[in-house]
Amino acid sequence: MSPFATVLRIWMTLLLALLVVQFALAGFGVGYSGAIDDGFEMHFRNGNALLYLYAAAVLIALAARAGARIVWLTALGTFLVLLQHGMAIVNVPGTLWGQSLFLFHALNGLALIFLAYKTGALLRKERREMTQRVS
């Protein structure tokens, strides 16, 4: 198995942890003041880091030759994080539009958590199958 596959598995675990932290930071921001200001600063910074880390995951998946499915799942994750950024940019707080986007922003975050978990599970499954074929 490629050393990049091991790096990708660890990378996806890191992304999963950061996505869970992202939810906690969003809760902190809402509890802090509910407005888009200092309370959400760490949520914004972590979101930016997630975008770059997910983009790097696509490159690592390609280097690991992990298969088309895993590469596409990491690319989908990058797209969903970009979508999160887009929703944050066009959001108008205090309006029905803004509240609706906030709902989809949260659901998209849950989808990202599931996607990171599923990608990691597929990597572990492929690793097990690879070691069984070798032995």
N, CA and C atoms as an extended XYZ file, in Angstrom:
405
Properties=species:S:1:pos:R:3:atomname:S:1:resname:S:1:resid:I:1 pbc="F F F"
N         0.845       -1.185        0.000 N   MET     1
C         0.000        0.000        0.000 CA  MET     1
C         0.887        1.244        0.000 C   MET     1
N         0.472        2.215       -0.742 N   SER     2
C         1.220        3.457       -0.883 CA  SER     2
C         1.293        4.212        0.444 C   SER     2
N         2.453        4.805        0.747 N   PRO     3
C         2.524        5.623        1.966 CA  PRO     3
C         1.562        6.811        1.904 C   PRO     3
N         1.233        7.257        0.690 N   PHE     4
C         0.265        8.341        0.553 CA  PHE     4
C        -1.128        7.913        1.009 C   PHE     4
N        -1.431        6.613        0.880 N   ALA     5
C        -2.732        6.120        1.346 CA  ALA     5
C        -2.832        6.238        2.859 C   ALA     5
N        -1.733        5.955        3.549 N   THR     6
C        -1.714        6.117        5.007 CA  THR     6
C        -1.847        7.589        5.374 C   THR     6
N        -1.142        8.444        4.650 N   VAL     7
C        -1.239        9.887        4.892 CA  VAL     7
C        -2.676       10.354        4.665 C   VAL     7
N        -3.310        9.864        3.605 N   LEU     8
C        -4.687       10.266        3.306 CA  LEU     8
C        -5.643        9.811        4.401 C   LEU     8
N        -5.451        8.604        4.913 N   ARG     9
C        -6.319        8.104        5.986 CA  ARG     9
C        -6.198        8.993        7.217 C   ARG     9
N        -4.980        9.353        7.579 N   ILE    10
C        -4.755       10.242        8.726 CA  ILE    10
C        -5.314       11.635        8.419 C   ILE    10
N        -5.127       12.096        7.185 N   TRP    11
C        -5.621       13.410        6.757 CA  TRP    11
C        -7.141       13.483        6.891 C   TRP    11
N        -7.834       12.406        6.477 N   MET    12
C        -9.294       12.398        6.568 CA  MET    12
C        -9.747       12.378        8.025 C   MET    12
N        -8.990       11.723        8.890 N   THR    13
C        -9.307       11.743       10.322 CA  THR    13
C        -9.140       13.154       10.870 C   THR    13
N        -8.083       13.834       10.449 N   LEU    14
C        -7.872       15.230       10.850 CA  LEU    14
C        -9.021       16.115       10.360 C   LEU    14
N        -9.433       15.930        9.107 N   LEU    15
C       -10.546       16.714        8.575 CA  LEU    15
C       -11.829       16.445        9.352 C   LEU    15
N       -12.068       15.187        9.690 N   LEU    16
C       -13.257       14.845       10.472 CA  LEU    16
C       -13.236       15.561       11.819 C   LEU    16
N       -12.088       15.552       12.477 N   ALA    17
C       -11.968       16.238       13.773 CA  ALA    17
C       -12.190       17.742       13.616 C   ALA    17
N       -11.619       18.334       12.575 N   LEU    18
C       -11.795       19.775       12.350 CA  LEU    18
C       -13.243       20.132       12.011 C   LEU    18
N       -13.945       19.230       11.332 N   LEU    19
C       -15.355       19.479       11.026 CA  LEU    19
C       -16.206       19.457       12.293 C   LEU    19
N       -15.892       18.548       13.206 N   VAL    20
C       -16.614       18.509       14.486 CA  VAL    20
C       -16.306       19.774       15.284 C   VAL    20
N       -15.039       20.180       15.288 N   VAL    21
C       -14.651       21.426       15.962 CA  VAL    21
C       -15.384       22.610       15.322 C   VAL    21
N       -15.562       22.571       14.000 N   GLN    22
C       -16.256       23.651       13.298 CA  GLN    22
C       -17.683       23.822       13.829 C   GLN    22
N       -18.361       22.706       14.088 N   PHE    23
C       -19.706       22.787       14.664 CA  PHE    23
C       -19.658       23.418       16.047 C   PHE    23
N       -18.676       23.024       16.843 N   ALA    24
C       -18.543       23.592       18.190 CA  ALA    24
C       -18.262       25.092       18.116 C   ALA    24
N       -17.423       25.493       17.180 N   LEU    25
C       -17.112       26.918       17.031 CA  LEU    25
C       -18.329       27.718       16.562 C   LEU    25
N       -19.167       27.102       15.739 N   ALA    26
C       -20.404       27.778       15.328 CA  ALA    26
C       -21.316       27.966       16.532 C   ALA    26
N       -21.411       26.938       17.363 N   GLY    27
C       -22.210       27.057       18.579 CA  GLY    27
C       -21.669       28.128       19.502 C   GLY    27
N       -20.350       28.211       19.601 N   PHE    28
C       -19.728       29.255       20.413 CA  PHE    28
C       -20.083       30.637       19.867 C   PHE    28
N       -20.019       30.787       18.545 N   GLY    29
C       -20.333       32.078       17.929 CA  GLY    29
C       -21.764       32.499       18.179 C   GLY    29
N       -22.689       31.549       18.096 N   VAL    30
C       -24.095       31.863       18.351 CA  VAL    30
C       -24.289       32.228       19.815 C   VAL    30
N       -23.662       31.481       20.705 N   GLY    31
C       -23.794       31.756       22.132 CA  GLY    31
C       -23.095       33.027       22.561 C   GLY    31
N       -22.066       33.394       21.833 N   TYR    32
C       -21.282       34.587       22.175 CA  TYR    32
C       -22.108       35.847       21.969 C   TYR    32
N       -22.752       35.945       20.801 N   SER    33
C       -23.573       37.138       20.563 CA  SER    33
C       -24.662       36.907       19.536 C   SER    33
N       -24.521       35.874       18.723 N   GLY    34
C       -25.508       35.623       17.682 CA  GLY    34
C       -25.308       36.467       16.434 C   GLY    34
N       -24.498       37.503       16.517 N   ALA    35
C       -24.226       38.349       15.353 CA  ALA    35
C       -22.903       37.934       14.724 C   ALA    35
N       -22.708       38.355       13.489 N   ILE    36
C       -21.463       38.004       12.804 CA  ILE    36
C       -20.401       39.006       13.236 C   ILE    36
N       -19.643       38.621       14.234 N   ASP    37
C       -18.566       39.486       14.730 CA  ASP    37
C       -17.500       38.612       15.377 C   ASP    37
N       -16.923       39.080       16.448 N   ASP    38
C       -15.808       38.385       17.093 CA  ASP    38
C       -16.128       36.950       17.484 C   ASP    38
N       -17.366       36.665       17.841 N   GLY    39
C       -17.733       35.321       18.281 CA  GLY    39
C       -17.531       34.264       17.212 C   GLY    39
N       -17.624       34.645       15.961 N   PHE    40
C       -17.489       33.693       14.857 CA  PHE    40
C       -16.102       33.703       14.219 C   PHE    40
N       -15.194       34.493       14.737 N   GLU    41
C       -13.871       34.629       14.116 CA  GLU    41
C       -13.166       33.275       13.957 C   GLU    41
N       -13.157       32.470       15.010 N   MET    42
C       -12.481       31.166       14.922 CA  MET    42
C       -13.222       30.218       13.978 C   MET    42
N       -14.542       30.344       13.906 N   HIS    43
C       -15.338       29.553       12.960 CA  HIS    43
C       -14.924       29.899       11.526 C   HIS    43
N       -14.740       31.190       11.266 N   PHE    44
C       -14.311       31.622        9.928 CA  PHE    44
C       -12.910       31.108        9.605 C   PHE    44
N       -12.005       31.239       10.558 N   ARG    45
C       -10.616       30.803       10.327 CA  ARG    45
C       -10.537       29.292       10.098 C   ARG    45
N       -11.271       28.533       10.910 N   ASN    46
C       -11.277       27.080       10.750 CA  ASN    46
C       -11.907       26.697        9.406 C   ASN    46
N       -12.933       27.426        8.993 N   GLY    47
C       -13.551       27.170        7.692 CA  GLY    47
C       -12.578       27.396        6.548 C   GLY    47
N       -11.781       28.444        6.651 N   ASN    48
C       -10.759       28.689        5.627 CA  ASN    48
C        -9.724       27.573        5.610 C   ASN    48
N        -9.303       27.135        6.789 N   ALA    49
C        -8.336       26.034        6.866 CA  ALA    49
C        -8.930       24.765        6.261 C   ALA    49
N       -10.206       24.508        6.523 N   LEU    50
C       -10.858       23.316        5.969 CA  LEU    50
C       -10.848       23.333        4.444 C   LEU    50
N       -11.040       24.498        3.857 N   LEU    51
C       -11.027       24.596        2.398 CA  LEU    51
C        -9.670       24.174        1.841 C   LEU    51
N        -8.605       24.704        2.404 N   TYR    52
C        -7.262       24.361        1.920 CA  TYR    52
C        -6.909       22.904        2.214 C   TYR    52
N        -7.307       22.414        3.381 N   LEU    53
C        -6.992       21.033        3.744 CA  LEU    53
C        -7.770       20.039        2.887 C   LEU    53
N        -9.013       20.366        2.550 N   TYR    54
C        -9.780       19.485        1.660 CA  TYR    54
C        -9.196       19.502        0.251 C   TYR    54
N        -8.771       20.673       -0.221 N   ALA    55
C        -8.140       20.746       -1.543 CA  ALA    55
C        -6.860       19.912       -1.562 C   ALA    55
N        -6.103       19.958       -0.474 N   ALA    56
C        -4.892       19.133       -0.374 CA  ALA    56
C        -5.251       17.650       -0.332 C   ALA    56
N        -6.399       17.307        0.256 N   ALA    57
C        -6.825       15.904        0.316 CA  ALA    57
C        -7.041       15.338       -1.083 C   ALA    57
N        -7.530       16.167       -1.996 N   VAL    58
C        -7.707       15.710       -3.379 CA  VAL    58
C        -6.350       15.350       -3.975 C   VAL    58
N        -5.361       16.206       -3.766 N   LEU    59
C        -4.015       15.934       -4.295 CA  LEU    59
C        -3.403       14.693       -3.653 C   LEU    59
N        -3.612       14.525       -2.350 N   ILE    60
C        -3.080       13.343       -1.658 CA  ILE    60
C        -3.774       12.087       -2.172 C   ILE    60
N        -5.089       12.161       -2.402 N   ALA    61
C        -5.824       11.006       -2.931 CA  ALA    61
C        -5.312       10.629       -4.318 C   ALA    61
N        -5.006       11.630       -5.125 N   LEU    62
C        -4.441       11.347       -6.447 CA  LEU    62
C        -3.059       10.708       -6.320 C   LEU    62
N        -2.235       11.228       -5.417 N   ALA    63
C        -0.891       10.673       -5.220 CA  ALA    63
C        -0.952        9.259       -4.654 C   ALA    63
N        -1.965        8.983       -3.837 N   ALA    64
C        -2.100        7.660       -3.221 CA  ALA    64
C        -2.645        6.624       -4.196 C   ALA    64
N        -3.144        7.097       -5.338 N   ARG    65
C        -3.798        6.202       -6.298 CA  ARG    65
C        -4.868        5.378       -5.588 C   ARG    65
N        -5.684        6.093       -4.826 N   ALA    66
C        -6.682        5.461       -3.969 CA  ALA    66
C        -7.912        5.000       -4.734 C   ALA    66
N        -8.005        5.315       -5.980 N   GLY    67
C        -9.163        4.923       -6.768 CA  GLY    67
C       -10.052        6.123       -7.049 C   GLY    67
N       -10.807        5.998       -8.123 N   ALA    68
C       -11.641        7.117       -8.573 CA  ALA    68
C       -12.682        7.508       -7.534 C   ALA    68
N       -13.258        6.524       -6.864 N   ARG    69
C       -14.322        6.823       -5.900 CA  ARG    69
C       -13.819        7.727       -4.774 C   ARG    69
N       -12.667        7.407       -4.224 N   ILE    70
C       -12.126        8.197       -3.117 CA  ILE    70
C       -11.686        9.579       -3.605 C   ILE    70
N       -11.102        9.639       -4.780 N   VAL    71
C       -10.707       10.941       -5.332 CA  VAL    71
C       -11.942       11.815       -5.532 C   VAL    71
N       -13.003       11.247       -6.084 N   TRP    72
C       -14.225       12.023       -6.298 CA  TRP    72
C       -14.869       12.426       -4.980 C   TRP    72
N       -14.807       11.574       -3.964 N   LEU    73
C       -15.373       11.935       -2.659 CA  LEU    73
C       -14.604       13.094       -2.029 C   LEU    73
N       -13.283       13.093       -2.171 N   THR    74
C       -12.516       14.223       -1.631 CA  THR    74
C       -12.796       15.498       -2.435 C   THR    74
N       -12.967       15.350       -3.749 N   ALA    75
C       -13.319       16.516       -4.575 CA  ALA    75
C       -14.706       17.038       -4.198 C   ALA    75
N       -15.636       16.129       -3.917 N   LEU    76
C       -16.970       16.541       -3.475 CA  LEU    76
C       -16.883       17.293       -2.149 C   LEU    76
N       -16.034       16.822       -1.252 N   GLY    77
C       -15.842       17.517        0.019 CA  GLY    77
C       -15.323       18.930       -0.194 C   GLY    77
N       -14.376       19.087       -1.109 N   THR    78
C       -13.849       20.419       -1.417 CA  THR    78
C       -14.956       21.316       -1.963 C   THR    78
N       -15.777       20.759       -2.849 N   PHE    79
C       -16.887       21.532       -3.408 CA  PHE    79
C       -17.877       21.942       -2.318 C   PHE    79
N       -18.189       21.019       -1.398 N   LEU    80
C       -19.135       21.345       -0.325 CA  LEU    80
C       -18.587       22.431        0.599 C   LEU    80
N       -17.275       22.422        0.844 N   VAL    81
C       -16.683       23.487        1.664 CA  VAL    81
C       -16.753       24.813        0.904 C   VAL    81
N       -16.505       24.783       -0.399 N   LEU    82
C       -16.659       26.002       -1.211 CA  LEU    82
C       -18.102       26.507       -1.158 C   LEU    82
N       -19.046       25.578       -1.191 N   LEU    83
C       -20.456       25.940       -1.083 CA  LEU    83
C       -20.740       26.596        0.268 C   LEU    83
N       -20.113       26.080        1.329 N   GLN    84
C       -20.261       26.687        2.652 CA  GLN    84
C       -19.795       28.143        2.624 C   GLN    84
N       -18.649       28.371        2.002 N   HIS    85
C       -18.127       29.736        1.907 CA  HIS    85
C       -19.084       30.630        1.114 C   HIS    85
N       -19.604       30.102        0.022 N   GLY    86
C       -20.549       30.872       -0.782 CA  GLY    86
C       -21.800       31.236       -0.003 C   GLY    86
N       -22.320       30.287        0.769 N   MET    87
C       -23.508       30.574        1.581 CA  MET    87
C       -23.205       31.630        2.634 C   MET    87
N       -22.019       31.592        3.193 N   ALA    88
C       -21.650       32.592        4.202 CA  ALA    88
C       -21.526       33.981        3.579 C   ALA    88
N       -21.055       34.043        2.345 N   ILE    89
C       -20.862       35.335        1.680 CA  ILE    89
C       -22.197       35.985        1.317 C   ILE    89
N       -23.147       35.204        0.792 N   VAL    90
C       -24.413       35.787        0.328 CA  VAL    90
C       -25.473       35.854        1.429 C   VAL    90
N       -25.138       35.428        2.628 N   ASN    91
C       -26.086       35.435        3.737 CA  ASN    91
C       -26.458       36.866        4.142 C   ASN    91
N       -27.742       37.070        4.437 N   VAL    92
C       -28.227       38.356        4.948 CA  VAL    92
C       -28.854       38.076        6.309 C   VAL    92
N       -28.110       38.313        7.401 N   PRO    93
C       -28.617       37.970        8.737 CA  PRO    93
C       -29.937       38.674        9.065 C   PRO    93
N       -30.781       37.959        9.796 N   GLY    94
C       -32.032       38.542       10.256 CA  GLY    94
C       -33.154       38.528        9.237 C   GLY    94
N       -32.961       37.869        8.110 N   THR    95
C       -34.009       37.778        7.090 CA  THR    95
C       -34.381       36.312        6.891 C   THR    95
N       -35.515       36.080        6.242 N   LEU    96
C       -35.915       34.708        5.933 CA  LEU    96
C       -34.869       34.045        5.039 C   LEU    96
N       -34.345       34.807        4.078 N   TRP    97
C       -33.280       34.303        3.196 CA  TRP    97
C       -32.065       33.872        4.019 C   TRP    97
N       -31.666       34.732        4.945 N   GLY    98
C       -30.501       34.432        5.774 CA  GLY    98
C       -30.722       33.225        6.663 C   GLY    98
N       -31.905       33.132        7.265 N   GLN    99
C       -32.205       31.983        8.127 CA  GLN    99
C       -32.269       30.693        7.314 C   GLN    99
N       -32.818       30.766        6.099 N   SER   100
C       -32.875       29.583        5.233 CA  SER   100
C       -31.472       29.135        4.849 C   SER   100
N       -30.619       30.086        4.506 N   LEU   101
C       -29.233       29.738        4.185 CA  LEU   101
C       -28.519       29.160        5.397 C   LEU   101
N       -28.813       29.697        6.576 N   PHE   102
C       -28.213       29.185        7.805 CA  PHE   102
C       -28.597       27.722        8.010 C   PHE   102
N       -29.858       27.387        7.721 N   LEU   103
C       -30.312       25.995        7.828 CA  LEU   103
C       -29.517       25.103        6.881 C   LEU   103
N       -29.410       25.507        5.615 N   PHE   104
C       -28.669       24.701        4.648 CA  PHE   104
C       -27.173       24.678        4.955 C   PHE   104
N       -26.665       25.752        5.520 N   HIS   105
C       -25.261       25.807        5.934 CA  HIS   105
C       -24.995       24.726        6.988 C   HIS   105
N       -25.894       24.604        7.947 N   ALA   106
C       -25.739       23.592        8.998 CA  ALA   106
C       -25.895       22.182        8.436 C   ALA   106
N       -26.885       21.970        7.568 N   LEU   107
C       -27.086       20.640        6.979 CA  LEU   107
C       -25.911       20.244        6.088 C   LEU   107
N       -25.367       21.202        5.363 N   ASN   108
C       -24.196       20.944        4.534 CA  ASN   108
C       -23.003       20.562        5.409 C   ASN   108
N       -22.883       21.205        6.574 N   GLY   109
C       -21.824       20.839        7.511 CA  GLY   109
C       -21.971       19.406        7.997 C   GLY   109
N       -23.211       18.991        8.272 N   LEU   110
C       -23.447       17.594        8.666 CA  LEU   110
C       -23.079       16.644        7.531 C   LEU   110
N       -23.419       17.028        6.303 N   ALA   111
C       -23.059       16.204        5.146 CA  ALA   111
C       -21.542       16.083        5.019 C   ALA   111
N       -20.827       17.150        5.299 N   LEU   112
C       -19.358       17.110        5.249 CA  LEU   112
C       -18.794       16.156        6.296 C   LEU   112
N       -19.378       16.163        7.486 N   ILE   113
C       -18.922       15.243        8.534 CA  ILE   113
C       -19.138       13.803        8.084 C   ILE   113
N       -20.322       13.502        7.555 N   PHE   114
C       -20.604       12.154        7.071 CA  PHE   114
C       -19.657       11.775        5.939 C   PHE   114
N       -19.425       12.698        5.024 N   LEU   115
C       -18.556       12.433        3.878 CA  LEU   115
C       -17.122       12.136        4.317 C   LEU   115
N       -16.606       12.909        5.263 N   ALA   116
C       -15.243       12.669        5.763 CA  ALA   116
C       -15.164       11.311        6.448 C   ALA   116
N       -16.197       10.973        7.230 N   TYR   117
C       -16.215        9.661        7.895 CA  TYR   117
C       -16.266        8.536        6.862 C   TYR   117
N       -17.151        8.666        5.884 N   LYS   118
C       -17.325        7.624        4.870 CA  LYS   118
C       -16.052        7.444        4.041 C   LYS   118
N       -15.396        8.531        3.689 N   THR   119
C       -14.149        8.438        2.924 CA  THR   119
C       -13.083        7.715        3.736 C   THR   119
N       -12.964        8.058        5.012 N   GLY   120
C       -12.017        7.362        5.884 CA  GLY   120
C       -12.347        5.889        6.025 C   GLY   120
N       -13.641        5.563        6.131 N   ALA   121
C       -14.056        4.161        6.240 CA  ALA   121
C       -13.717        3.393        4.966 C   ALA   121
N       -13.920        4.011        3.809 N   LEU   122
C       -13.559        3.357        2.546 CA  LEU   122
C       -12.055        3.127        2.454 C   LEU   122
N       -11.277        4.078        2.919 N   LEU   123
C        -9.817        3.911        2.920 CA  LEU   123
C        -9.402        2.759        3.827 C   LEU   123
N       -10.009        2.669        5.012 N   ARG   124
C        -9.686        1.564        5.925 CA  ARG   124
C       -10.080        0.226        5.316 C   ARG   124
N       -11.244        0.187        4.656 N   LYS   125
C       -11.711       -1.050        4.026 CA  LYS   125
C       -10.750       -1.482        2.918 C   LYS   125
N       -10.332       -0.543        2.086 N   GLU   126
C        -9.389       -0.870        1.012 CA  GLU   126
C        -8.054       -1.343        1.573 C   GLU   126
N        -7.639       -0.744        2.669 N   ARG   127
C        -6.371       -1.149        3.285 CA  ARG   127
C        -6.466       -2.583        3.796 C   ARG   127
N        -7.599       -2.920        4.452 N   ARG   128
C        -7.798       -4.293        4.934 CA  ARG   128
C        -7.804       -5.283        3.780 C   ARG   128
N        -8.516       -4.947        2.709 N   GLU   129
C        -8.575       -5.838        1.547 CA  GLU   129
C        -7.200       -6.012        0.920 C   GLU   129
N        -6.422       -4.947        0.888 N   MET   130
C        -5.082       -5.008        0.317 CA  MET   130
C        -4.189       -5.933        1.140 C   MET   130
N        -4.248       -5.820        2.468 N   THR   131
C        -3.406       -6.671        3.311 CA  THR   131
C        -3.854       -8.124        3.244 C   THR   131
N        -5.152       -8.378        3.056 N   GLN   132
C        -5.628       -9.757        2.921 CA  GLN   132
C        -5.167      -10.364        1.607 C   GLN   132
N        -5.120       -9.564        0.541 N   ARG   133
C        -4.649      -10.062       -0.748 CA  ARG   133
C        -3.162      -10.389       -0.712 C   ARG   133
N        -2.407       -9.595        0.039 N   VAL   134
C        -0.960       -9.794        0.117 CA  VAL   134
C        -0.634      -11.048        0.919 C   VAL   134
N        -1.387      -11.280        1.999 N   SER   135
C        -1.073      -12.434        2.864 CA  SER   135
C        -1.755      -13.689        2.439 C   SER   135
